[in-house]
Tab-separated table of C-alpha atoms and ligand atoms in Angstrom:
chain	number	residue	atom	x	y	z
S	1	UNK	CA	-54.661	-33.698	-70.915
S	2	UNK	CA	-51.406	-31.759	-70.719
S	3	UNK	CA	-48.967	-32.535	-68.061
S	4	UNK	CA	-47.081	-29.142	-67.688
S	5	UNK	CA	-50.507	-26.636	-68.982
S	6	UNK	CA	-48.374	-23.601	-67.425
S	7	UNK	CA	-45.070	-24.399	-69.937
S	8	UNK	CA	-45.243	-23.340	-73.207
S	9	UNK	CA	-41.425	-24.952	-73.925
S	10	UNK	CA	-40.999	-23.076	-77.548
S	11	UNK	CA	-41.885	-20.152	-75.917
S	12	UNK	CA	-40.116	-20.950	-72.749
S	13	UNK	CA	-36.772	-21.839	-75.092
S	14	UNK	CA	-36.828	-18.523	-77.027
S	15	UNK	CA	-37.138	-16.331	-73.768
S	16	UNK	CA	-33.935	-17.712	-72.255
S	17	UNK	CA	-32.198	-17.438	-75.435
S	18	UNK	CA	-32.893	-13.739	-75.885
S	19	UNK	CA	-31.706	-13.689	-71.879
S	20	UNK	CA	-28.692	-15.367	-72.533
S	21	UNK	CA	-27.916	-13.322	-75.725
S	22	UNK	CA	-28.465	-10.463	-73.671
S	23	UNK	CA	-26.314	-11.292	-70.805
S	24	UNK	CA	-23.359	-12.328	-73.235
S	25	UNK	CA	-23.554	-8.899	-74.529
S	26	UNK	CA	-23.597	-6.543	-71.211
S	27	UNK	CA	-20.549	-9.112	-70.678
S	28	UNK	CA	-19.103	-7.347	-73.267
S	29	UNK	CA	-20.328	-4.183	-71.943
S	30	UNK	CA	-18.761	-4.392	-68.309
S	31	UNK	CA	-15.513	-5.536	-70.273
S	32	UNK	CA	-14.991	-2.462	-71.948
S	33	UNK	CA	-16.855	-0.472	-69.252
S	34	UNK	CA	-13.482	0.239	-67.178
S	35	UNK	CA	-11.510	1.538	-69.962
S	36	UNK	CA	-14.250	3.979	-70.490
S	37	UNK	CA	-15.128	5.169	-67.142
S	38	UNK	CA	-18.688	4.371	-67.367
S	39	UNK	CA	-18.191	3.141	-63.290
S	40	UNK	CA	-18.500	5.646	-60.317
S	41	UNK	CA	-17.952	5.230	-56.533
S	42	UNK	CA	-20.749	6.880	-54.589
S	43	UNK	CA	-20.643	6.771	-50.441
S	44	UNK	CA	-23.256	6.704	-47.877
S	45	UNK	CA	-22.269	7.580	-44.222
S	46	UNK	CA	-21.957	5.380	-41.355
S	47	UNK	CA	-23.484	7.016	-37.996
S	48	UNK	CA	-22.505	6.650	-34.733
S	49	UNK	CA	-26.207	6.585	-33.210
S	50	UNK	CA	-25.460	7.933	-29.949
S	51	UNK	CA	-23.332	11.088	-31.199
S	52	UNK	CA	-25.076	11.445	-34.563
S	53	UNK	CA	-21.606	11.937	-36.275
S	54	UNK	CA	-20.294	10.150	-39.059
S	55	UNK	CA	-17.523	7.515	-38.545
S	56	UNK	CA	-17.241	6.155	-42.064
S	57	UNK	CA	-18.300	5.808	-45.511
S	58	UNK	CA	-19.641	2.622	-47.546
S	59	UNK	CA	-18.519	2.793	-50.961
S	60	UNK	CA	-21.328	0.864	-53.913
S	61	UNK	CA	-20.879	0.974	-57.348
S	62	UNK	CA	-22.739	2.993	-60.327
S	63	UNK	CA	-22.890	1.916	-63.938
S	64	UNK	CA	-24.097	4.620	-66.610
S	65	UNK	CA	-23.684	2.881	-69.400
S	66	UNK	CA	-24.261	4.546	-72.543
S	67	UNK	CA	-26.292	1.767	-74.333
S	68	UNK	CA	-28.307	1.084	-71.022
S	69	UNK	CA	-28.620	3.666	-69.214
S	70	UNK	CA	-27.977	3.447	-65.601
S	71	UNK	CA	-27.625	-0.257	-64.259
S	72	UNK	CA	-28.456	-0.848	-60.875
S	73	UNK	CA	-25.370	-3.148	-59.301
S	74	UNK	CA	-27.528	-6.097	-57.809
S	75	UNK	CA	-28.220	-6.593	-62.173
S	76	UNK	CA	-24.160	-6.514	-62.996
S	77	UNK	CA	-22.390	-7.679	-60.213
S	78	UNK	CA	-23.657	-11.039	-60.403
S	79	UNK	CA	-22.587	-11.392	-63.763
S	80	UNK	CA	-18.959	-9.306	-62.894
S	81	UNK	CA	-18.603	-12.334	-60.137
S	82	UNK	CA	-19.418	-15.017	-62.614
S	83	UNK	CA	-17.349	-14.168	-65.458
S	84	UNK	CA	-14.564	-13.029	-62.675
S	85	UNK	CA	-14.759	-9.317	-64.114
S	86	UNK	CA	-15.249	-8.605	-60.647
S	87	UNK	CA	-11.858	-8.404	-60.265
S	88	UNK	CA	-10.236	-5.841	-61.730
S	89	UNK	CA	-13.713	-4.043	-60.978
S	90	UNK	CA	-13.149	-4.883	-57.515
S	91	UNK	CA	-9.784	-3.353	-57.984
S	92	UNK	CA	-10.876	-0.317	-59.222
S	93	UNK	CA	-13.526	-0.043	-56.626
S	94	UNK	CA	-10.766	-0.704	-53.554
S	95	UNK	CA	-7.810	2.100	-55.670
S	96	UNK	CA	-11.133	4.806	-56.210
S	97	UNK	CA	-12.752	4.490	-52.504
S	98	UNK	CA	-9.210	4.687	-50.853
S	99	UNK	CA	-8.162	7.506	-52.806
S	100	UNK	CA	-12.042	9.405	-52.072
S	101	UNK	CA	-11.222	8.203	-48.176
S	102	UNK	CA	-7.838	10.253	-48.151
S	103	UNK	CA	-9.702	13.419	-49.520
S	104	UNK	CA	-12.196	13.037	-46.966
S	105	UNK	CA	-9.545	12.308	-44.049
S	106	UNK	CA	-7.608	15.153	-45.420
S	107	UNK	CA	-10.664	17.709	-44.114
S	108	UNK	CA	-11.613	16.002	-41.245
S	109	UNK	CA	-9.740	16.016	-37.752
S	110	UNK	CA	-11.687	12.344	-36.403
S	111	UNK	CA	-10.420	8.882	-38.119
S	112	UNK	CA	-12.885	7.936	-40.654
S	113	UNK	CA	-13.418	4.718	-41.861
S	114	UNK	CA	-14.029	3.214	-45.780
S	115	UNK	CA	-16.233	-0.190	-46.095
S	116	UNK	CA	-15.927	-2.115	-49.130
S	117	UNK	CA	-18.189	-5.241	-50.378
S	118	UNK	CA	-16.082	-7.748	-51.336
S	119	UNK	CA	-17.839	-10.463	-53.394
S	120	UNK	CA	-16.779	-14.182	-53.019
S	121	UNK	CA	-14.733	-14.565	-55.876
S	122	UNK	CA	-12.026	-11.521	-55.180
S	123	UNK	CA	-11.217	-13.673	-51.931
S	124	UNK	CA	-10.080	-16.528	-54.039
S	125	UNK	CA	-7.840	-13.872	-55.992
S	126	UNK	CA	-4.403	-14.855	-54.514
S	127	UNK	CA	-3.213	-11.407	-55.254
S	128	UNK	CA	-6.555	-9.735	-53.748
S	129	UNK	CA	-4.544	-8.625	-49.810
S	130	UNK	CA	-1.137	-7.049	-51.904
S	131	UNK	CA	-2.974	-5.641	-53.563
S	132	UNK	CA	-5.162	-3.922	-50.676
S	133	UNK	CA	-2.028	-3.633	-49.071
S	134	UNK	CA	-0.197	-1.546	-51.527
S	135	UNK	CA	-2.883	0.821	-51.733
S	136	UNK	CA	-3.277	1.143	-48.613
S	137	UNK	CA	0.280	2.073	-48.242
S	138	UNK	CA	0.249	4.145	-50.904
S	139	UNK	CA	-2.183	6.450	-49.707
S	140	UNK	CA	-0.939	5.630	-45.456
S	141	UNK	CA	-4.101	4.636	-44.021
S	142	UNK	CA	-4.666	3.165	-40.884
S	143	UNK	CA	-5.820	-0.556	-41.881
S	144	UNK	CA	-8.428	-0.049	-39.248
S	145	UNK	CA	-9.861	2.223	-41.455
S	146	UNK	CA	-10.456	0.444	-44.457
S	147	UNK	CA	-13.444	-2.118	-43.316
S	148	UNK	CA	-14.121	-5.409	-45.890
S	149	UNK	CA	-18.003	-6.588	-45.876
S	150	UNK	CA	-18.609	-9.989	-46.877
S	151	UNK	CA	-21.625	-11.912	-47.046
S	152	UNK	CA	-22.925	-15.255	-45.138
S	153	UNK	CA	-22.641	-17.148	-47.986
S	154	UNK	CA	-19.135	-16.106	-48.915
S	155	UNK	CA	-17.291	-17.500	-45.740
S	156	UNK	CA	-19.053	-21.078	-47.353
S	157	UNK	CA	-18.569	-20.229	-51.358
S	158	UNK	CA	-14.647	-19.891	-51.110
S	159	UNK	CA	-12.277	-22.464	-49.779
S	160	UNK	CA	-9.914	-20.211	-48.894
S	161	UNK	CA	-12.464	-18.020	-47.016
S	162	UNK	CA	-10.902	-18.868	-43.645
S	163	UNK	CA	-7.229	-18.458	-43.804
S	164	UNK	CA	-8.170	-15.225	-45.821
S	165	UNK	CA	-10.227	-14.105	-42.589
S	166	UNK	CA	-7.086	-15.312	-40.417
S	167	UNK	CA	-5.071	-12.733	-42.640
S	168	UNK	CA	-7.182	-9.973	-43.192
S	169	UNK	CA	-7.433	-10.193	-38.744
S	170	UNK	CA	-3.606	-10.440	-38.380
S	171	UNK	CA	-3.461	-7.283	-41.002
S	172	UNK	CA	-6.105	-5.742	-38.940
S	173	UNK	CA	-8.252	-4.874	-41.685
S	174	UNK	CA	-11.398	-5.247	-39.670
S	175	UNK	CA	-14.482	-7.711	-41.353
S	176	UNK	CA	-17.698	-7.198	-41.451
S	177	UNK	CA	-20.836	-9.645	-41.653
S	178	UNK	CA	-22.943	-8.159	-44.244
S	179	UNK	CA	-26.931	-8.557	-44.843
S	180	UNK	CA	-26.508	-10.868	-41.216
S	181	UNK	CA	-29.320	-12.546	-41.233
S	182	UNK	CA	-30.341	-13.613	-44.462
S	183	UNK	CA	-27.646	-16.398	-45.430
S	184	UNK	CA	-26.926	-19.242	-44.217
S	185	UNK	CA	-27.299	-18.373	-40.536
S	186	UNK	CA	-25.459	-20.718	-38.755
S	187	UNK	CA	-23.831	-19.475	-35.922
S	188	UNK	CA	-20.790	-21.765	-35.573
S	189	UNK	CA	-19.184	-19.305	-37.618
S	190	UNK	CA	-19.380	-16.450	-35.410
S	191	UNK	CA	-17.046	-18.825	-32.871
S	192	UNK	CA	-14.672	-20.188	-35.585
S	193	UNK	CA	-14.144	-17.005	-37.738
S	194	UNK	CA	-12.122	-13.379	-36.082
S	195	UNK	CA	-15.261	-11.199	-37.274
S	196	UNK	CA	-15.895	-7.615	-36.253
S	197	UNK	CA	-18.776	-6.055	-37.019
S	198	UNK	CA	-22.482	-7.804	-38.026
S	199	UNK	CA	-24.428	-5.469	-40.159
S	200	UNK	CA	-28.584	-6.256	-39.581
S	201	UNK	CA	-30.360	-6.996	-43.012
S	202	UNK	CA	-32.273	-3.644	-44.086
S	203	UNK	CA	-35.453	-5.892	-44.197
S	204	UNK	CA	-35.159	-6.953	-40.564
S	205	UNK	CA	-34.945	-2.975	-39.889
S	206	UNK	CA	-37.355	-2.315	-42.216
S	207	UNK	CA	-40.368	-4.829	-41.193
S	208	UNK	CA	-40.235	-3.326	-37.499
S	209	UNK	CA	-43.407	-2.749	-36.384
S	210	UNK	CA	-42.519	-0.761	-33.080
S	211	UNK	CA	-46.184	-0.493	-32.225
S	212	UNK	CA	-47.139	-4.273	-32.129
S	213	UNK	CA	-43.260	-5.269	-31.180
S	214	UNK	CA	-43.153	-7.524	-34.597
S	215	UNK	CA	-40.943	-10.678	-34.952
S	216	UNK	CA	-38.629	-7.832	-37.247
S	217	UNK	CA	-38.537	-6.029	-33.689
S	218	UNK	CA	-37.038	-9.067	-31.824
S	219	UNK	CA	-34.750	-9.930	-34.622
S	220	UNK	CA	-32.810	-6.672	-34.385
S	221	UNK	CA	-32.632	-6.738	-30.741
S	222	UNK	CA	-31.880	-10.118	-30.789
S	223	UNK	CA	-28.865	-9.135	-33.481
S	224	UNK	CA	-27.912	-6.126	-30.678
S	225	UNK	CA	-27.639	-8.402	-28.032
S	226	UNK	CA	-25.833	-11.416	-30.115
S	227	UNK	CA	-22.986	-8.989	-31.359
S	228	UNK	CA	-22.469	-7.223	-27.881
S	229	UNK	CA	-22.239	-11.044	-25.986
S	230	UNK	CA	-19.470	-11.960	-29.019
S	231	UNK	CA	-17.766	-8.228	-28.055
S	232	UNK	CA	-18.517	-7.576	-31.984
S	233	UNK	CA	-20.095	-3.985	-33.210
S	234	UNK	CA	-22.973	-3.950	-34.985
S	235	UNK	CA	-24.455	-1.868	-37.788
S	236	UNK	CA	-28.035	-0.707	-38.968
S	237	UNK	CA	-28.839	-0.568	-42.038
S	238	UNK	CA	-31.699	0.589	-44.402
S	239	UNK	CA	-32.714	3.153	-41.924
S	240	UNK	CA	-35.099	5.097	-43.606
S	241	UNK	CA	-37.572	6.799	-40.801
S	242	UNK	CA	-37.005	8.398	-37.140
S	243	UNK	CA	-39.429	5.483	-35.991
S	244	UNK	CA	-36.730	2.722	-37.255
S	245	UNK	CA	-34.079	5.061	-35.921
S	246	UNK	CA	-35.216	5.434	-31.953
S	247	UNK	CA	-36.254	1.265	-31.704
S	248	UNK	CA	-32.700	0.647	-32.681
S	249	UNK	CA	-31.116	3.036	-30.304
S	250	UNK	CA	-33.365	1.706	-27.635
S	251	UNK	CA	-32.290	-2.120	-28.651
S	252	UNK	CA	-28.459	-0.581	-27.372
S	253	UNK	CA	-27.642	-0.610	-31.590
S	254	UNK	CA	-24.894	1.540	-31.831
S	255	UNK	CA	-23.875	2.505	-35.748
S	256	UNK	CA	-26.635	3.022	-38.464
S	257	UNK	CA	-26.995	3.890	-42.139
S	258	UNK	CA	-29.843	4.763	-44.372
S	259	UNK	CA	-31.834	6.959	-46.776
S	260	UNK	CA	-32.910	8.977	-43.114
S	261	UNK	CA	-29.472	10.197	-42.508
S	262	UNK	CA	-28.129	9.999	-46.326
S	263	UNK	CA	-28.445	8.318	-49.799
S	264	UNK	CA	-25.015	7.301	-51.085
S	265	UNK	CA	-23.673	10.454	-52.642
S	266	UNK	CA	-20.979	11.365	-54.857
S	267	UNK	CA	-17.656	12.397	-52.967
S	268	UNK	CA	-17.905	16.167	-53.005
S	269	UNK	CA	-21.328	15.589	-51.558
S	270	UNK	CA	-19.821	13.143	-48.369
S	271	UNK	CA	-17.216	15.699	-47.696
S	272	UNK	CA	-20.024	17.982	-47.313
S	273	UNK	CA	-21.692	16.458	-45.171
S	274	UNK	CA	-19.056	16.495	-42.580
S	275	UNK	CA	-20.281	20.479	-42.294
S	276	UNK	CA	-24.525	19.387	-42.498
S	277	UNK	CA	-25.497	20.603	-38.834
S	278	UNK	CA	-27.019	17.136	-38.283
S	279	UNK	CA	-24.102	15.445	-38.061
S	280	UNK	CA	-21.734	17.681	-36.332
G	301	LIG	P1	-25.460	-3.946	-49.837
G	301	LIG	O1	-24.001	-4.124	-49.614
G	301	LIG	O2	-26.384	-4.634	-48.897
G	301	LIG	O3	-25.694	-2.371	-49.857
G	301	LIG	C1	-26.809	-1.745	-49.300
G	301	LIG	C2	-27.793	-1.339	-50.372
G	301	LIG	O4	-28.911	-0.700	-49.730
G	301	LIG	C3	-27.261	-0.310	-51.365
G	301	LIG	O5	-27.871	-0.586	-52.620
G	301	LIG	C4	-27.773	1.013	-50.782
G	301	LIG	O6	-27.867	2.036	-51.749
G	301	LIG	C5	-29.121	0.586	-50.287
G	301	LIG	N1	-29.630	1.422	-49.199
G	301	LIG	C6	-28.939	2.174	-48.322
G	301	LIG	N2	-29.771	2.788	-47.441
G	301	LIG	C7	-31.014	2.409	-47.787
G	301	LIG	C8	-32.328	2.709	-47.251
G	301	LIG	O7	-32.491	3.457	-46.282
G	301	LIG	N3	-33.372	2.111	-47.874
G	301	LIG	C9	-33.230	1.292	-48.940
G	301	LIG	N4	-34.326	0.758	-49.488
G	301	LIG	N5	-32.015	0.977	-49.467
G	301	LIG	C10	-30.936	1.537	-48.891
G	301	LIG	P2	-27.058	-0.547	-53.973
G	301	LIG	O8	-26.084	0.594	-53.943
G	301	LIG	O9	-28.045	-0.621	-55.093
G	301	LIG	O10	-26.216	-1.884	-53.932
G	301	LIG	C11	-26.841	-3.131	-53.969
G	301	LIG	C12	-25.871	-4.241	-53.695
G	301	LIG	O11	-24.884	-4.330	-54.731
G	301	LIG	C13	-25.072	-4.038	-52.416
G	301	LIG	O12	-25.867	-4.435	-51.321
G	301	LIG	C14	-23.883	-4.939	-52.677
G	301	LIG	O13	-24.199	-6.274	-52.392
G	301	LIG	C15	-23.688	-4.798	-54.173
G	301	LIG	N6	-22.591	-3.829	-54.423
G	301	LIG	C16	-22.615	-2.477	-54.511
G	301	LIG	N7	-21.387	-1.975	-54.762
G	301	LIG	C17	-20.552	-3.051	-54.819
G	301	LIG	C18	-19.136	-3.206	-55.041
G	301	LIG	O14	-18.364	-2.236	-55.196
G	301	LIG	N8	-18.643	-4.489	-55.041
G	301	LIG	C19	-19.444	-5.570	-54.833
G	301	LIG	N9	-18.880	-6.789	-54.831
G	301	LIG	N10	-20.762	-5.455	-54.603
G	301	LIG	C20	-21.313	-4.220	-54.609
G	302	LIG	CA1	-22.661	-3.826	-47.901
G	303	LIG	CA1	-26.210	-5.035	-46.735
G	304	LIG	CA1	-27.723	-6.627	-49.710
């Protein structure tokens, strides 16, 4: 009788060769990906529920790459973090979204803001605030404007998470808690770290069942409530229907993004949006 019937180990061997092979190449891909300007920044609007304006912009990463075709980022930034190309990618990403932010401040009266995901291993880049700092100088923007989401995971994944959350507070380059939720979940955090905003998981928002008052339901209130007690903000996100929209205002949640209000679009497209009647 076979121990393992399910395993076929020749089989099993060849398939994560050909994975591996694969992943060494688009290695070589995202290396020469920058010099080519196969990346774009696109930007999906941050709304201020009650007002139904637009306070600020999150920035995410395209790929077209010409062998692959477009490459969603949850596929290549994994393998950017662990071969630390995130890092002049990250680079690139913090230099394109500032420079987008002061086109976009540039038509609009009202301080917007710029969020940027910052993966684990840009923290441990000693050089990662100067350089956030010199671009932000460059182009003299408020650092209130220019809003760093981490992950959960990240404030655990880097030693040097917590003196680089001490220094990106004293800057006052405010932090958000990104996909809160879904990590690690412990709570001492909150207490021990200076962060700002908690941003609800988009599958907390999007398992509400407003009819039966699901368990999604009480998680996003229960997210509401948590980040008003801790005198933090707190974001939506993943909003994709009216339905999702009025539970969350009625939880007291008071910023919100989504495919209901906007998709992330390119920059000519967010500028325009500052003149859509729905947001005005
Ligand atoms: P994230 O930071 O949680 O970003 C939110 C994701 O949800 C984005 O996917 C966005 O396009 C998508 N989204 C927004 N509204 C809706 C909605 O209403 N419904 C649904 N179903 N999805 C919505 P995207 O752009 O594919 O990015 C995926 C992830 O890749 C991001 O998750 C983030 O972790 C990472 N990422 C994107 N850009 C960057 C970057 O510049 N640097 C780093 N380090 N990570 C990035
Ligand atoms: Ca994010
Ligand atoms: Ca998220
Ligand atoms: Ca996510």
């Amino acid at each position: 009788e076979k121990l393992y019937p399910d395993i076929n180990p020749q089989k099993d061997i060849s398939f994560r060769l050909t994975e591996a092979v694969d992943l060494i190449r688009m290695e070589n891909e995202l290396r020469t990906a920058l010099d080519e300007q196969q990346f774009k920044l696109v930007y999906q609007p941050i709304i201020d529920l009650e007002t139904q304006s637009i306070t600020g912009f999150e920035a995410l990463i395209r790929w077209q790459s010409p062998k692959r075709g477009f490459v969603r980022p949850d596929e290549f930034i994994p393998l950017a973090e662990s071969t630390s190309l995130i890092v002049p990618i990250g680079q690139w990403v913090i230099q394109t979204g500032l420079e987008a932010l002061t086109k976009i401040q540039k038509r609009v009266n009202h301080p917007v803001s710029m969020s940027f995901n910052i993966a684990s291993r840009q923290i441990e880049e000693p050089n990662f605030l100067e350089f956030l700092l010199d671009c932000a100088e460059k182009y003299r923007l408020d650092y209130q404007q220019v809003k760093l989401e981490i992950l959960e995971r990240t404030l655990f994944d880097s030693e040097r998470a917590i003196a680089w959350v001490q220094q990106c507070h004293a800057l006052g380059f405010p932090l958000v808690l990104d996909d809160f939720g879904t990590g690690y979940s412990s709570l001492q955090y909150l207490n021990e770290y200076n962060l700002n905003t908690l941003k609800i998981d988009k599958s907390f928002v999007q398992g509400m069942n407003v009819e039966s008052n699901n368990k999604s339901c009480s998680i996003c209130q229960a997210i509401v409530n948590l980040s008003k007690t801790l005198g933090m903000t707190v974001v939506a996100e993943g909003i994709e229907t009216d339905e999702h929209l009025q539970a969350l205002k009625s939880f007291g949640c008071t910023y919100g993004q989504g495919y209901f209000f906007s998709r992330p679009v390119p920059l000519e497209e967010a500028i325009a949006l500052f003149e859509d009647p729905r947001f005005s």
